[in-house]
Coordinates of N, CA and C in Angstrom, one line a residue:
M1 N -19.8 -16.9 -9.5 CA -20.6 -16.5 -8.9 C -21.6 -17.0 -8.2
P2 N -21.9 -15.9 -7.3 CA -22.1 -15.6 -6.3 C -23.7 -16.5 -6.2
R3 N -24.0 -16.9 -4.5 CA -24.9 -17.5 -5.0 C -26.3 -16.7 -4.4
V4 N -27.7 -16.5 -4.8 CA -28.3 -16.0 -4.2 C -29.7 -16.3 -3.5
Q5 N -29.8 -16.1 -2.7 CA -31.4 -16.0 -1.6 C -31.6 -15.7 -2.1
T6 N -33.4 -16.0 -2.3 CA -34.6 -15.7 -2.6 C -35.4 -15.9 -1.4
S7 N -36.4 -15.2 -1.4 CA -37.7 -15.7 -0.5 C -39.3 -14.7 -1.5
G8 N -39.2 -15.3 -2.6 CA -40.3 -15.1 -3.1 C -40.3 -13.3 -3.8
F9 N -39.2 -12.5 -4.0 CA -39.0 -11.3 -4.4 C -37.7 -11.4 -5.5
A10 N -38.3 -10.6 -7.1 CA -37.4 -11.1 -7.9 C -36.6 -9.3 -7.6
S11 N -35.2 -9.3 -7.5 CA -34.4 -8.6 -7.1 C -33.8 -8.1 -8.7
I12 N -33.2 -6.1 -8.7 CA -32.5 -6.0 -9.5 C -31.0 -5.4 -8.6
P13 N -29.7 -5.7 -9.3 CA -28.7 -4.6 -8.6 C -29.2 -3.0 -8.7
N14 N -28.5 -2.2 -7.6 CA -28.8 -0.8 -7.8 C -27.7 -0.5 -9.0
A15 N -26.5 -1.4 -9.2 CA -25.8 -0.4 -10.3 C -26.0 -0.5 -11.8
L16 N -27.2 -1.9 -11.9 CA -27.7 -2.4 -13.7 C -28.8 -0.9 -13.1
L17 N -30.1 -0.6 -12.5 CA -30.6 0.4 -12.5 C -30.1 1.3 -12.5
D18 N -28.7 2.0 -12.3 CA -28.6 2.9 -12.0 C -27.7 3.5 -13.9
R19 N -27.4 2.3 -14.8 CA -26.8 2.4 -15.8 C -28.5 2.2 -16.7
L20 N -29.2 2.4 -16.8 CA -30.8 1.4 -17.4 C -30.9 2.7 -18.0
G21 N -31.0 4.3 -17.7 CA -31.5 5.5 -17.8 C -33.5 5.7 -18.3
H22 N -32.8 5.5 -19.7 CA -34.8 5.7 -20.1 C -35.3 4.2 -20.7
N23 N -34.1 2.6 -20.8 CA -34.4 1.5 -20.9 C -35.1 1.1 -19.6
K24 N -36.1 1.3 -19.5 CA -36.6 0.3 -18.6 C -37.1 -1.1 -19.1
N25 N -37.5 -1.0 -19.9 CA -37.1 -3.1 -20.7 C -35.9 -3.4 -20.4
I26 N -35.2 -3.1 -19.9 CA -33.5 -4.1 -19.9 C -33.8 -4.5 -18.3
G27 N -35.1 -3.9 -17.5 CA -34.5 -3.7 -16.1 C -35.7 -4.7 -16.4
W28 N -37.0 -4.5 -16.7 CA -38.0 -5.7 -16.7 C -37.6 -7.1 -17.0
L29 N -36.5 -7.4 -18.5 CA -36.5 -8.0 -19.0 C -35.5 -9.2 -17.5
Y30 N -34.4 -8.0 -17.6 CA -33.5 -8.5 -16.4 C -34.3 -9.5 -14.8
L31 N -35.3 -8.0 -14.3 CA -36.7 -9.3 -13.0 C -37.4 -10.4 -13.9
W32 N -37.3 -11.3 -15.1 CA -38.1 -12.0 -15.7 C -37.5 -13.2 -16.0
L33 N -36.1 -12.9 -16.0 CA -35.2 -13.8 -16.1 C -34.0 -13.8 -14.1
F34 N -34.3 -13.0 -13.6 CA -34.1 -13.7 -12.0 C -35.3 -14.5 -12.2
R35 N -36.7 -13.7 -12.1 CA -37.5 -15.1 -11.2 C -37.8 -16.1 -12.2
H36 N -37.2 -16.4 -13.3 CA -37.5 -17.9 -13.8 C -36.4 -18.6 -13.4
G37 N -35.3 -18.2 -13.1 CA -34.1 -18.8 -13.0 C -34.2 -18.6 -11.5
N38 N -35.0 -18.1 -10.7 CA -35.3 -18.0 -8.8 C -33.9 -17.5 -8.5
G39 N -33.2 -17.4 -8.8 CA -31.8 -16.6 -8.5 C -30.6 -17.4 -8.3
S40 N -30.9 -18.7 -8.7 CA -30.4 -20.0 -8.7 C -29.0 -19.5 -9.6
E41 N -27.9 -20.7 -9.1 CA -26.6 -21.0 -10.0 C -27.0 -21.7 -10.6
S42 N -27.3 -22.2 -11.3 CA -28.8 -22.9 -13.0 C -28.5 -22.1 -13.7
G43 N -29.2 -21.1 -13.1 CA -29.5 -20.1 -14.0 C -31.0 -20.2 -14.7
A44 N -31.4 -19.2 -15.9 CA -33.1 -19.0 -16.5 C -32.5 -19.6 -18.0
W45 N -34.1 -20.5 -17.8 CA -33.7 -20.6 -19.6 C -35.3 -20.8 -20.0
A46 N -35.9 -19.7 -20.2 CA -36.7 -19.1 -20.8 C -37.0 -19.4 -22.2
S47 N -37.6 -19.4 -23.3 CA -37.3 -18.6 -24.6 C -37.5 -17.4 -24.9
I48 N -36.8 -16.8 -25.8 CA -37.5 -15.4 -26.6 C -39.1 -15.1 -26.7
S49 N -39.6 -16.4 -27.0 CA -41.0 -16.5 -27.4 C -41.6 -16.2 -25.6
T50 N -41.7 -16.8 -25.1 CA -42.0 -17.1 -23.1 C -41.8 -15.3 -22.8
L51 N -40.4 -15.1 -23.0 CA -39.9 -13.6 -22.2 C -40.0 -12.1 -23.1
A52 N -40.8 -12.8 -24.2 CA -41.2 -11.0 -25.0 C -43.3 -11.6 -24.2
R53 N -43.6 -12.7 -24.3 CA -45.0 -12.6 -23.6 C -45.3 -12.2 -22.3
E54 N -44.0 -12.5 -21.4 CA -44.2 -12.0 -20.2 C -43.9 -10.8 -20.6
C55 N -43.4 -10.7 -20.7 CA -42.3 -8.9 -20.6 C -43.3 -7.9 -21.1
C56 N -44.8 -8.7 -22.2 CA -45.2 -7.7 -23.3 C -44.3 -7.0 -24.1
M57 N -43.5 -7.8 -24.2 CA -42.3 -6.5 -25.6 C -42.4 -7.8 -26.8
H58 N -41.5 -6.9 -27.7 CA -41.4 -7.6 -29.2 C -40.6 -8.7 -29.0
K59 N -40.6 -9.9 -29.8 CA -39.1 -10.6 -29.4 C -37.9 -9.8 -30.2
D60 N -37.9 -8.8 -31.2 CA -36.9 -9.2 -31.6 C -36.6 -7.2 -30.4
A61 N -36.9 -6.9 -29.4 CA -36.8 -6.1 -28.1 C -36.3 -7.1 -27.3
V62 N -37.0 -8.2 -26.7 CA -36.1 -8.7 -25.9 C -35.3 -9.7 -26.4
K63 N -34.4 -9.6 -27.9 CA -32.9 -10.0 -28.0 C -32.4 -8.8 -27.7
A64 N -32.4 -7.6 -28.1 CA -31.5 -6.5 -28.3 C -31.9 -6.1 -26.5
G65 N -32.3 -6.6 -25.7 CA -32.4 -6.6 -24.6 C -31.6 -7.2 -23.7
L66 N -31.0 -8.9 -24.4 CA -30.4 -9.9 -23.3 C -28.9 -9.7 -24.1
R67 N -29.1 -9.0 -25.9 CA -27.7 -8.8 -25.9 C -27.1 -7.7 -25.1
W68 N -27.6 -6.5 -24.7 CA -27.4 -5.6 -23.6 C -26.8 -6.0 -22.4
L69 N -27.6 -6.9 -21.6 CA -27.0 -7.1 -20.5 C -26.2 -8.4 -21.2
V70 N -26.0 -8.6 -22.3 CA -25.1 -9.9 -22.6 C -23.8 -8.6 -22.4
D71 N -23.7 -7.6 -23.4 CA -22.5 -6.9 -23.6 C -21.7 -6.5 -22.4
H72 N -23.0 -6.4 -21.3 CA -22.3 -4.8 -20.3 C -22.3 -5.6 -19.9
G73 N -22.0 -7.3 -19.0 CA -22.0 -8.2 -18.9 C -22.8 -8.9 -17.2
W74 N -23.8 -7.6 -17.4 CA -25.6 -8.1 -16.7 C -25.2 -10.0 -16.2
V75 N -25.6 -10.4 -17.7 CA -25.9 -11.3 -17.6 C -25.2 -12.5 -18.8
V76 N -24.8 -14.4 -18.6 CA -23.6 -14.5 -18.8 C -24.7 -16.1 -19.9
R77 N -24.7 -15.8 -21.3 CA -25.2 -16.6 -21.8 C -24.5 -18.2 -22.3
Q78 N -25.2 -18.8 -22.0 CA -24.9 -20.2 -22.0 C -25.9 -20.9 -23.1
T79 N -25.5 -21.3 -24.3 CA -26.1 -21.6 -25.5 C -26.3 -23.5 -24.9
R80 N -27.3 -23.9 -25.7 CA -27.3 -25.4 -25.9 C -28.3 -25.6 -27.0
P81 N -27.3 -26.5 -27.4 CA -27.6 -26.7 -28.8 C -29.3 -27.2 -29.1
G82 N -30.1 -27.1 -29.3 CA -31.4 -27.6 -30.2 C -32.6 -26.9 -29.1
R83 N -31.5 -26.5 -27.9 CA -32.8 -25.3 -26.7 C -32.5 -24.2 -26.6
S84 N -33.1 -23.8 -25.4 CA -33.3 -22.5 -25.8 C -31.8 -22.4 -24.6
S85 N -31.2 -20.5 -24.4 CA -30.0 -20.8 -23.8 C -30.1 -20.8 -22.4
C86 N -29.2 -21.1 -21.7 CA -29.3 -20.3 -20.3 C -28.9 -18.8 -20.1
Y87 N -29.2 -18.1 -19.2 CA -29.0 -17.2 -18.4 C -28.8 -17.0 -17.3
L88 N -27.8 -16.9 -16.8 CA -26.7 -16.5 -15.6 C -26.6 -14.8 -15.5
L89 N -27.1 -14.5 -14.2 CA -27.6 -13.7 -13.9 C -26.4 -13.2 -13.0
R90 N -25.5 -11.8 -13.2 CA -24.8 -11.5 -12.2 C -25.1 -10.4 -11.0
M91 N -25.3 -10.3 -10.3 CA -26.0 -9.4 -9.0 C -24.8 -8.9 -7.7
D92 N -23.8 -9.0 -8.5 CA -22.8 -7.6 -7.9 C -22.2 -6.6 -9.2

């Protein structure tokens, strides 16, 4: 996974934007994951509850959005038993 340099801005790939259609919540969720991971190779490990609160989304919508991002290859989920999963974002 390529390292992403960030300067205090969240970033989303244009190809992902093109695929979102009317589901803007997925883009919003991706941006918050990017913010939590600060674009680093170590990923983001915000909890579902934290993401739901920050994205102003129901927990079920966050879970569905994460599932979509993982299923479509934009996010790689690494499970951490007893802790929040870690999410690695793809930028290509």
